[in-house]
């Protein structure tokens, strides 16, 4: 079963193709890509985000099979990466197996280069890059600073406009009763597991591949509980997009997230 993961920065797209048993090798390849970009942009800080601005570590991109991840450089405002899914003009395709990775480079539709690296060679290159950085900074070891809290206002750093539910209680006050959840606390959820949570007493819904426990939100939904119940226990993205495609669901439901919908290719 192959998995495809796409990374985007400006007009560049890196696509990883690998089987699940080779997840660790895929992490090594993403680290290699990150180091290549750090060298290219002369920076030591990259962040990995999805379209809703949720942050990820490299291992989380692989664990949750995030299909589209956008790379940003927070302190360089001139580096523009549109959070849009389309084929970039510069593409690199990485075909990964247990021992090696084949890299195919494209400019437009034209293949410009094909190279093969042993996985161990990438490990060595990653180690050498980190060693050079350590030497430049005059330290023996650098522990990357993890961003544990979201940086975007979408995740609650500014005041939400309150919207009353059916009983007059604001959505904001209900959401604030739940403690904010870190990505590291979440888990991959299969469609079969999601289907087991399809009742008003245990209501999970997937929107944009993120799974939320909306049991406590049903009576606060502006469109009524019945509308929301139509999508529980399944991928509710089509239903959500039909009624309010302009709304950032994660903005409202981030604190109810329990995991990511992971659909493995056959």
PDB file of C-alpha atoms in Angstrom:
ATOM      1  CA  UNK A   1       0.000   0.000   0.000  1.00  0.00           C
ATOM      2  CA  UNK A   2       1.639   3.211  -1.189  1.00  0.00           C
ATOM      3  CA  UNK A   3       1.329   6.559   0.554  1.00  0.00           C
ATOM      4  CA  UNK A   4       1.878   9.919  -1.130  1.00  0.00           C
ATOM      5  CA  UNK A   5       2.948  12.967   0.856  1.00  0.00           C
ATOM      6  CA  UNK A   6       3.443  16.378  -0.744  1.00  0.00           C
ATOM      7  CA  UNK A   7       5.524  19.229   0.649  1.00  0.00           C
ATOM      8  CA  UNK A   8       5.236  22.735  -0.829  1.00  0.00           C
ATOM      9  CA  UNK A   9       7.355  25.863  -0.582  1.00  0.00           C
ATOM     10  CA  UNK A  10       6.932  28.749  -3.025  1.00  0.00           C
ATOM     11  CA  UNK A  11       6.855  27.185  -6.520  1.00  0.00           C
ATOM     12  CA  UNK A  12       8.485  23.924  -5.415  1.00  0.00           C
ATOM     13  CA  UNK A  13       6.775  20.621  -4.669  1.00  0.00           C
ATOM     14  CA  UNK A  14       8.393  17.540  -3.133  1.00  0.00           C
ATOM     15  CA  UNK A  15       6.386  14.304  -3.375  1.00  0.00           C
ATOM     16  CA  UNK A  16       7.247  11.237  -1.298  1.00  0.00           C
ATOM     17  CA  UNK A  17       5.993   7.829  -2.437  1.00  0.00           C
ATOM     18  CA  UNK A  18       6.518   4.983   0.015  1.00  0.00           C
ATOM     19  CA  UNK A  19       4.989   1.902   1.632  1.00  0.00           C
ATOM     20  CA  UNK A  20       4.008   1.999   5.323  1.00  0.00           C
ATOM     21  CA  UNK A  21       6.872  -0.326   6.387  1.00  0.00           C
ATOM     22  CA  UNK A  22       9.245   2.370   5.101  1.00  0.00           C
ATOM     23  CA  UNK A  23       7.914   5.210   7.266  1.00  0.00           C
ATOM     24  CA  UNK A  24      11.236   5.722   9.041  1.00  0.00           C
ATOM     25  CA  UNK A  25      12.993   6.041   5.692  1.00  0.00           C
ATOM     26  CA  UNK A  26      10.401   8.649   4.683  1.00  0.00           C
ATOM     27  CA  UNK A  27      11.207  10.662   7.830  1.00  0.00           C
ATOM     28  CA  UNK A  28      14.882  10.604   6.846  1.00  0.00           C
ATOM     29  CA  UNK A  29      13.982  11.915   3.377  1.00  0.00           C
ATOM     30  CA  UNK A  30      11.904  14.788   4.817  1.00  0.00           C
ATOM     31  CA  UNK A  31      14.802  15.699   7.111  1.00  0.00           C
ATOM     32  CA  UNK A  32      17.070  15.693   4.029  1.00  0.00           C
ATOM     33  CA  UNK A  33      14.629  17.966   2.155  1.00  0.00           C
ATOM     34  CA  UNK A  34      14.438  20.281   5.161  1.00  0.00           C
ATOM     35  CA  UNK A  35      18.214  20.539   5.390  1.00  0.00           C
ATOM     36  CA  UNK A  36      18.421  21.240   1.658  1.00  0.00           C
ATOM     37  CA  UNK A  37      15.895  24.064   2.051  1.00  0.00           C
ATOM     38  CA  UNK A  38      17.641  25.472   5.123  1.00  0.00           C
ATOM     39  CA  UNK A  39      20.852  25.670   3.113  1.00  0.00           C
ATOM     40  CA  UNK A  40      19.054  27.175   0.103  1.00  0.00           C
ATOM     41  CA  UNK A  41      17.263  29.869   2.122  1.00  0.00           C
ATOM     42  CA  UNK A  42      20.114  30.389   4.606  1.00  0.00           C
ATOM     43  CA  UNK A  43      17.940  29.719   7.647  1.00  0.00           C
ATOM     44  CA  UNK A  44      17.833  27.286  10.531  1.00  0.00           C
ATOM     45  CA  UNK A  45      14.080  27.538  11.106  1.00  0.00           C
ATOM     46  CA  UNK A  46      11.330  25.904   9.041  1.00  0.00           C
ATOM     47  CA  UNK A  47       7.762  25.139  10.028  1.00  0.00           C
ATOM     48  CA  UNK A  48       5.420  22.532   8.566  1.00  0.00           C
ATOM     49  CA  UNK A  49       1.720  23.440   8.377  1.00  0.00           C
ATOM     50  CA  UNK A  50      -1.468  22.305   6.710  1.00  0.00           C
ATOM     51  CA  UNK A  51      -4.067  24.462   4.933  1.00  0.00           C
ATOM     52  CA  UNK A  52      -5.707  25.309   8.264  1.00  0.00           C
ATOM     53  CA  UNK A  53      -2.365  26.447   9.678  1.00  0.00           C
ATOM     54  CA  UNK A  54      -1.942  23.509  12.063  1.00  0.00           C
ATOM     55  CA  UNK A  55       1.705  22.817  12.910  1.00  0.00           C
ATOM     56  CA  UNK A  56       3.423  19.429  12.565  1.00  0.00           C
ATOM     57  CA  UNK A  57       6.718  17.804  13.395  1.00  0.00           C
ATOM     58  CA  UNK A  58       8.300  15.593  10.732  1.00  0.00           C
ATOM     59  CA  UNK A  59       7.292  12.340  12.408  1.00  0.00           C
ATOM     60  CA  UNK A  60       3.684  13.561  12.685  1.00  0.00           C
ATOM     61  CA  UNK A  61       3.512  14.231   8.940  1.00  0.00           C
ATOM     62  CA  UNK A  62       4.371  10.563   8.391  1.00  0.00           C
ATOM     63  CA  UNK A  63       2.351   9.125  11.285  1.00  0.00           C
ATOM     64  CA  UNK A  64      -0.855  10.858  10.215  1.00  0.00           C
ATOM     65  CA  UNK A  65      -0.125  10.551   6.472  1.00  0.00           C
ATOM     66  CA  UNK A  66      -0.721  14.256   5.915  1.00  0.00           C
ATOM     67  CA  UNK A  67      -1.128  14.456   2.138  1.00  0.00           C
ATOM     68  CA  UNK A  68      -0.384  18.183   1.763  1.00  0.00           C
ATOM     69  CA  UNK A  69       2.020  20.138   3.975  1.00  0.00           C
ATOM     70  CA  UNK A  70       3.186  23.699   3.423  1.00  0.00           C
ATOM     71  CA  UNK A  71       6.679  24.747   4.491  1.00  0.00           C
ATOM     72  CA  UNK A  72       7.069  28.267   5.806  1.00  0.00           C
ATOM     73  CA  UNK A  73       9.994  30.311   7.079  1.00  0.00           C
ATOM     74  CA  UNK A  74       8.447  32.476   9.816  1.00  0.00           C
ATOM     75  CA  UNK A  75      11.052  35.252   9.835  1.00  0.00           C
ATOM     76  CA  UNK A  76      11.294  35.692   6.043  1.00  0.00           C
ATOM     77  CA  UNK A  77       8.202  37.577   4.887  1.00  0.00           C
ATOM     78  CA  UNK A  78       9.305  37.534   1.241  1.00  0.00           C
ATOM     79  CA  UNK A  79       9.037  33.724   1.052  1.00  0.00           C
ATOM     80  CA  UNK A  80       5.464  33.212  -0.117  1.00  0.00           C
ATOM     81  CA  UNK A  81       3.987  29.713  -0.122  1.00  0.00           C
ATOM     82  CA  UNK A  82       0.341  29.731  -1.251  1.00  0.00           C
ATOM     83  CA  UNK A  83      -1.689  27.333   0.917  1.00  0.00           C
ATOM     84  CA  UNK A  84      -3.266  25.937  -2.226  1.00  0.00           C
ATOM     85  CA  UNK A  85      -3.084  22.460  -3.697  1.00  0.00           C
ATOM     86  CA  UNK A  86      -1.897  22.539  -7.284  1.00  0.00           C
ATOM     87  CA  UNK A  87       1.033  21.042  -9.164  1.00  0.00           C
ATOM     88  CA  UNK A  88       4.079  23.283  -8.830  1.00  0.00           C
ATOM     89  CA  UNK A  89       6.388  24.051 -11.734  1.00  0.00           C
ATOM     90  CA  UNK A  90       9.423  22.624  -9.913  1.00  0.00           C
ATOM     91  CA  UNK A  91       8.785  19.075  -8.708  1.00  0.00           C
ATOM     92  CA  UNK A  92      10.909  16.440  -7.041  1.00  0.00           C
ATOM     93  CA  UNK A  93       9.538  12.911  -6.688  1.00  0.00           C
ATOM     94  CA  UNK A  94      11.117  10.592  -4.110  1.00  0.00           C
ATOM     95  CA  UNK A  95      10.450   6.859  -4.562  1.00  0.00           C
ATOM     96  CA  UNK A  96      11.426   5.309  -1.249  1.00  0.00           C
ATOM     97  CA  UNK A  97      12.115   1.719  -0.276  1.00  0.00           C
ATOM     98  CA  UNK A  98      14.006   0.067   2.564  1.00  0.00           C
ATOM     99  CA  UNK A  99      17.528   0.676   1.248  1.00  0.00           C
ATOM    100  CA  UNK A 100      17.405   3.527  -1.250  1.00  0.00           C
ATOM    101  CA  UNK A 101      15.483   6.469  -2.668  1.00  0.00           C
ATOM    102  CA  UNK A 102      15.165   7.331  -6.348  1.00  0.00           C
ATOM    103  CA  UNK A 103      14.796  11.073  -6.913  1.00  0.00           C
ATOM    104  CA  UNK A 104      13.212  12.305 -10.145  1.00  0.00           C
ATOM    105  CA  UNK A 105      13.435  16.050 -10.746  1.00  0.00           C
ATOM    106  CA  UNK A 106      11.037  17.879 -13.070  1.00  0.00           C
ATOM    107  CA  UNK A 107      10.771  21.372 -14.508  1.00  0.00           C
ATOM    108  CA  UNK A 108       7.257  21.699 -15.794  1.00  0.00           C
ATOM    109  CA  UNK A 109       6.533  18.412 -17.563  1.00  0.00           C
ATOM    110  CA  UNK A 110      10.165  17.787 -18.476  1.00  0.00           C
ATOM    111  CA  UNK A 111      12.243  15.407 -16.380  1.00  0.00           C
ATOM    112  CA  UNK A 112      15.642  16.997 -15.848  1.00  0.00           C
ATOM    113  CA  UNK A 113      17.434  14.474 -13.653  1.00  0.00           C
ATOM    114  CA  UNK A 114      17.193  11.073 -11.983  1.00  0.00           C
ATOM    115  CA  UNK A 115      19.478  10.196  -9.099  1.00  0.00           C
ATOM    116  CA  UNK A 116      19.642   7.352  -6.601  1.00  0.00           C
ATOM    117  CA  UNK A 117      20.779   7.643  -2.995  1.00  0.00           C
ATOM    118  CA  UNK A 118      21.227   4.918  -0.421  1.00  0.00           C
ATOM    119  CA  UNK A 119      19.220   5.636   2.738  1.00  0.00           C
ATOM    120  CA  UNK A 120      22.425   5.386   4.746  1.00  0.00           C
ATOM    121  CA  UNK A 121      23.937   8.101   2.563  1.00  0.00           C
ATOM    122  CA  UNK A 122      21.037  10.421   3.429  1.00  0.00           C
ATOM    123  CA  UNK A 123      21.510   9.632   7.116  1.00  0.00           C
ATOM    124  CA  UNK A 124      25.167  10.559   6.773  1.00  0.00           C
ATOM    125  CA  UNK A 125      24.350  13.793   4.908  1.00  0.00           C
ATOM    126  CA  UNK A 126      21.789  14.777   7.541  1.00  0.00           C
ATOM    127  CA  UNK A 127      24.338  14.128  10.271  1.00  0.00           C
ATOM    128  CA  UNK A 128      27.033  16.103   8.449  1.00  0.00           C
ATOM    129  CA  UNK A 129      24.669  19.036   7.953  1.00  0.00           C
ATOM    130  CA  UNK A 130      23.809  19.101  11.657  1.00  0.00           C
ATOM    131  CA  UNK A 131      27.503  18.877  12.532  1.00  0.00           C
ATOM    132  CA  UNK A 132      28.310  21.876  10.320  1.00  0.00           C
ATOM    133  CA  UNK A 133      25.530  23.886  11.947  1.00  0.00           C
ATOM    134  CA  UNK A 134      26.813  22.936  15.391  1.00  0.00           C
ATOM    135  CA  UNK A 135      30.312  24.079  14.443  1.00  0.00           C
ATOM    136  CA  UNK A 136      29.030  27.405  13.110  1.00  0.00           C
ATOM    137  CA  UNK A 137      27.102  28.056  16.301  1.00  0.00           C
ATOM    138  CA  UNK A 138      29.943  26.849  18.502  1.00  0.00           C
ATOM    139  CA  UNK A 139      27.965  24.200  20.358  1.00  0.00           C
ATOM    140  CA  UNK A 140      28.228  20.464  20.649  1.00  0.00           C
ATOM    141  CA  UNK A 141      24.563  19.717  20.349  1.00  0.00           C
ATOM    142  CA  UNK A 142      21.484  21.580  19.195  1.00  0.00           C
ATOM    143  CA  UNK A 143      18.043  20.553  20.326  1.00  0.00           C
ATOM    144  CA  UNK A 144      15.503  21.901  17.836  1.00  0.00           C
ATOM    145  CA  UNK A 145      12.997  24.148  19.511  1.00  0.00           C
ATOM    146  CA  UNK A 146       9.568  22.636  19.089  1.00  0.00           C
ATOM    147  CA  UNK A 147       6.643  24.962  18.687  1.00  0.00           C
ATOM    148  CA  UNK A 148       4.075  23.448  21.026  1.00  0.00           C
ATOM    149  CA  UNK A 149       1.456  26.155  20.754  1.00  0.00           C
ATOM    150  CA  UNK A 150      -0.112  27.291  17.476  1.00  0.00           C
ATOM    151  CA  UNK A 151       1.091  30.634  16.150  1.00  0.00           C
ATOM    152  CA  UNK A 152      -2.006  31.595  14.215  1.00  0.00           C
ATOM    153  CA  UNK A 153      -4.987  33.589  15.496  1.00  0.00           C
ATOM    154  CA  UNK A 154      -7.108  30.803  14.003  1.00  0.00           C
ATOM    155  CA  UNK A 155      -6.215  28.718  17.027  1.00  0.00           C
ATOM    156  CA  UNK A 156      -7.540  31.016  19.718  1.00  0.00           C
ATOM    157  CA  UNK A 157      -4.937  33.733  20.320  1.00  0.00           C
ATOM    158  CA  UNK A 158      -7.537  36.374  19.565  1.00  0.00           C
ATOM    159  CA  UNK A 159     -11.060  36.727  20.892  1.00  0.00           C
ATOM    160  CA  UNK A 160     -13.764  34.719  19.142  1.00  0.00           C
ATOM    161  CA  UNK A 161     -17.007  36.378  18.228  1.00  0.00           C
ATOM    162  CA  UNK A 162     -19.625  34.591  20.299  1.00  0.00           C
ATOM    163  CA  UNK A 163     -22.485  32.897  18.507  1.00  0.00           C
ATOM    164  CA  UNK A 164     -25.428  31.654  20.549  1.00  0.00           C
ATOM    165  CA  UNK A 165     -26.515  28.045  20.287  1.00  0.00           C
ATOM    166  CA  UNK A 166     -30.060  26.757  20.604  1.00  0.00           C
ATOM    167  CA  UNK A 167     -30.103  27.283  24.385  1.00  0.00           C
ATOM    168  CA  UNK A 168     -28.523  30.738  24.276  1.00  0.00           C
ATOM    169  CA  UNK A 169     -25.099  29.492  25.412  1.00  0.00           C
ATOM    170  CA  UNK A 170     -22.310  30.752  23.205  1.00  0.00           C
ATOM    171  CA  UNK A 171     -20.240  28.326  21.100  1.00  0.00           C
ATOM    172  CA  UNK A 172     -17.122  30.018  22.442  1.00  0.00           C
ATOM    173  CA  UNK A 173     -17.943  29.280  26.084  1.00  0.00           C
ATOM    174  CA  UNK A 174     -18.638  25.625  25.302  1.00  0.00           C
ATOM    175  CA  UNK A 175     -15.386  25.252  23.377  1.00  0.00           C
ATOM    176  CA  UNK A 176     -13.389  26.874  26.169  1.00  0.00           C
ATOM    177  CA  UNK A 177     -14.487  24.122  28.569  1.00  0.00           C
ATOM    178  CA  UNK A 178     -12.213  21.733  26.699  1.00  0.00           C
ATOM    179  CA  UNK A 179      -8.449  21.908  27.207  1.00  0.00           C
ATOM    180  CA  UNK A 180      -6.427  22.656  24.080  1.00  0.00           C
ATOM    181  CA  UNK A 181      -4.980  19.485  22.521  1.00  0.00           C
ATOM    182  CA  UNK A 182      -1.472  19.226  21.107  1.00  0.00           C
ATOM    183  CA  UNK A 183      -0.860  17.338  17.870  1.00  0.00           C
ATOM    184  CA  UNK A 184       1.351  14.942  19.822  1.00  0.00           C
ATOM    185  CA  UNK A 185      -1.716  13.856  21.819  1.00  0.00           C
ATOM    186  CA  UNK A 186      -3.678  12.901  18.717  1.00  0.00           C
ATOM    187  CA  UNK A 187      -3.849   9.556  16.944  1.00  0.00           C
ATOM    188  CA  UNK A 188      -4.512   8.117  13.482  1.00  0.00           C
ATOM    189  CA  UNK A 189      -8.128   6.989  13.064  1.00  0.00           C
ATOM    190  CA  UNK A 190      -9.355   4.615  10.384  1.00  0.00           C
ATOM    191  CA  UNK A 191     -12.774   4.952   8.688  1.00  0.00           C
ATOM    192  CA  UNK A 192     -13.808   1.745  10.495  1.00  0.00           C
ATOM    193  CA  UNK A 193     -13.001   3.243  13.901  1.00  0.00           C
ATOM    194  CA  UNK A 194     -14.726   6.506  12.980  1.00  0.00           C
ATOM    195  CA  UNK A 195     -17.889   4.605  12.048  1.00  0.00           C
ATOM    196  CA  UNK A 196     -18.151   3.290  15.612  1.00  0.00           C
ATOM    197  CA  UNK A 197     -18.834   6.816  16.901  1.00  0.00           C
ATOM    198  CA  UNK A 198     -22.092   7.651  15.136  1.00  0.00           C
ATOM    199  CA  UNK A 199     -24.638   8.245  17.906  1.00  0.00           C
ATOM    200  CA  UNK A 200     -25.770  11.458  19.649  1.00  0.00           C
ATOM    201  CA  UNK A 201     -24.095  10.148  22.826  1.00  0.00           C
ATOM    202  CA  UNK A 202     -20.798   9.457  21.027  1.00  0.00           C
ATOM    203  CA  UNK A 203     -20.507  11.628  17.921  1.00  0.00           C
ATOM    204  CA  UNK A 204     -17.281  11.887  15.918  1.00  0.00           C
ATOM    205  CA  UNK A 205     -16.999  13.547  12.525  1.00  0.00           C
ATOM    206  CA  UNK A 206     -14.139  13.972  10.043  1.00  0.00           C
ATOM    207  CA  UNK A 207     -13.736  17.338   8.327  1.00  0.00           C
ATOM    208  CA  UNK A 208     -10.776  17.923   6.023  1.00  0.00           C
ATOM    209  CA  UNK A 209      -9.220  14.655   7.279  1.00  0.00           C
ATOM    210  CA  UNK A 210      -9.307  15.779  10.931  1.00  0.00           C
ATOM    211  CA  UNK A 211     -11.539  13.908  13.366  1.00  0.00           C
ATOM    212  CA  UNK A 212     -13.496  15.790  16.028  1.00  0.00           C
ATOM    213  CA  UNK A 213     -15.585  14.557  18.953  1.00  0.00           C
ATOM    214  CA  UNK A 214     -18.614  16.832  18.553  1.00  0.00           C
ATOM    215  CA  UNK A 215     -20.760  15.145  21.203  1.00  0.00           C
ATOM    216  CA  UNK A 216     -20.687  18.282  23.377  1.00  0.00           C
ATOM    217  CA  UNK A 217     -21.156  20.577  20.396  1.00  0.00           C
ATOM    218  CA  UNK A 218     -24.328  19.063  18.926  1.00  0.00           C
ATOM    219  CA  UNK A 219     -26.749  21.314  20.789  1.00  0.00           C
ATOM    220  CA  UNK A 220     -24.593  24.384  20.110  1.00  0.00           C
ATOM    221  CA  UNK A 221     -24.477  23.945  16.346  1.00  0.00           C
ATOM    222  CA  UNK A 222     -26.181  26.997  14.771  1.00  0.00           C
ATOM    223  CA  UNK A 223     -27.847  24.782  12.150  1.00  0.00           C
ATOM    224  CA  UNK A 224     -29.250  22.429  14.764  1.00  0.00           C
ATOM    225  CA  UNK A 225     -28.102  19.022  16.007  1.00  0.00           C
ATOM    226  CA  UNK A 226     -29.927  17.098  13.272  1.00  0.00           C
ATOM    227  CA  UNK A 227     -27.858  18.710  10.512  1.00  0.00           C
ATOM    228  CA  UNK A 228     -24.606  17.882  12.297  1.00  0.00           C
ATOM    229  CA  UNK A 229     -25.734  14.337  13.062  1.00  0.00           C
ATOM    230  CA  UNK A 230     -26.035  13.699   9.322  1.00  0.00           C
ATOM    231  CA  UNK A 231     -22.236  13.635   9.131  1.00  0.00           C
ATOM    232  CA  UNK A 232     -21.171  11.828  12.307  1.00  0.00           C
ATOM    233  CA  UNK A 233     -19.402   8.498  12.077  1.00  0.00           C
ATOM    234  CA  UNK A 234     -18.058   9.336   8.623  1.00  0.00           C
ATOM    235  CA  UNK A 235     -16.221  11.863   6.489  1.00  0.00           C
ATOM    236  CA  UNK A 236     -18.450  14.918   6.819  1.00  0.00           C
ATOM    237  CA  UNK A 237     -16.346  17.133   4.531  1.00  0.00           C
ATOM    238  CA  UNK A 238     -18.817  17.121   1.581  1.00  0.00           C
ATOM    239  CA  UNK A 239     -21.687  18.024   3.926  1.00  0.00           C
ATOM    240  CA  UNK A 240     -19.635  20.754   5.586  1.00  0.00           C
ATOM    241  CA  UNK A 241     -18.543  22.234   2.261  1.00  0.00           C
ATOM    242  CA  UNK A 242     -22.113  22.187   0.961  1.00  0.00           C
ATOM    243  CA  UNK A 243     -23.481  24.361   3.773  1.00  0.00           C
ATOM    244  CA  UNK A 244     -20.573  26.657   4.690  1.00  0.00           C
ATOM    245  CA  UNK A 245     -17.419  26.267   2.584  1.00  0.00           C
ATOM    246  CA  UNK A 246     -16.120  29.665   3.748  1.00  0.00           C
ATOM    247  CA  UNK A 247     -15.826  28.567   7.413  1.00  0.00           C
ATOM    248  CA  UNK A 248     -12.561  27.317   8.929  1.00  0.00           C
ATOM    249  CA  UNK A 249     -13.854  24.257  10.798  1.00  0.00           C
ATOM    250  CA  UNK A 250     -10.622  23.788  12.696  1.00  0.00           C
ATOM    251  CA  UNK A 251     -10.866  27.355  13.986  1.00  0.00           C
ATOM    252  CA  UNK A 252     -14.087  26.408  15.780  1.00  0.00           C
ATOM    253  CA  UNK A 253     -13.414  22.775  16.660  1.00  0.00           C
ATOM    254  CA  UNK A 254      -9.665  22.548  17.323  1.00  0.00           C
ATOM    255  CA  UNK A 255     -10.182  21.760  21.013  1.00  0.00           C
ATOM    256  CA  UNK A 256     -12.476  18.862  20.129  1.00  0.00           C
ATOM    257  CA  UNK A 257      -9.970  17.153  17.813  1.00  0.00           C
ATOM    258  CA  UNK A 258      -9.197  13.541  18.701  1.00  0.00           C
ATOM    259  CA  UNK A 259      -7.107  12.515  15.700  1.00  0.00           C
ATOM    260  CA  UNK A 260      -6.626  12.368  11.943  1.00  0.00           C
ATOM    261  CA  UNK A 261      -8.560  10.277   9.444  1.00  0.00           C
ATOM    262  CA  UNK A 262      -6.041   7.949   7.844  1.00  0.00           C
ATOM    263  CA  UNK A 263      -7.164   6.142   4.699  1.00  0.00           C
ATOM    264  CA  UNK A 264      -4.501   3.760   3.482  1.00  0.00           C
ATOM    265  CA  UNK A 265      -4.234   3.177  -0.250  1.00  0.00           C
ATOM    266  CA  UNK A 266      -4.798  -0.364  -1.482  1.00  0.00           C
TER     267      UNK A 266
END
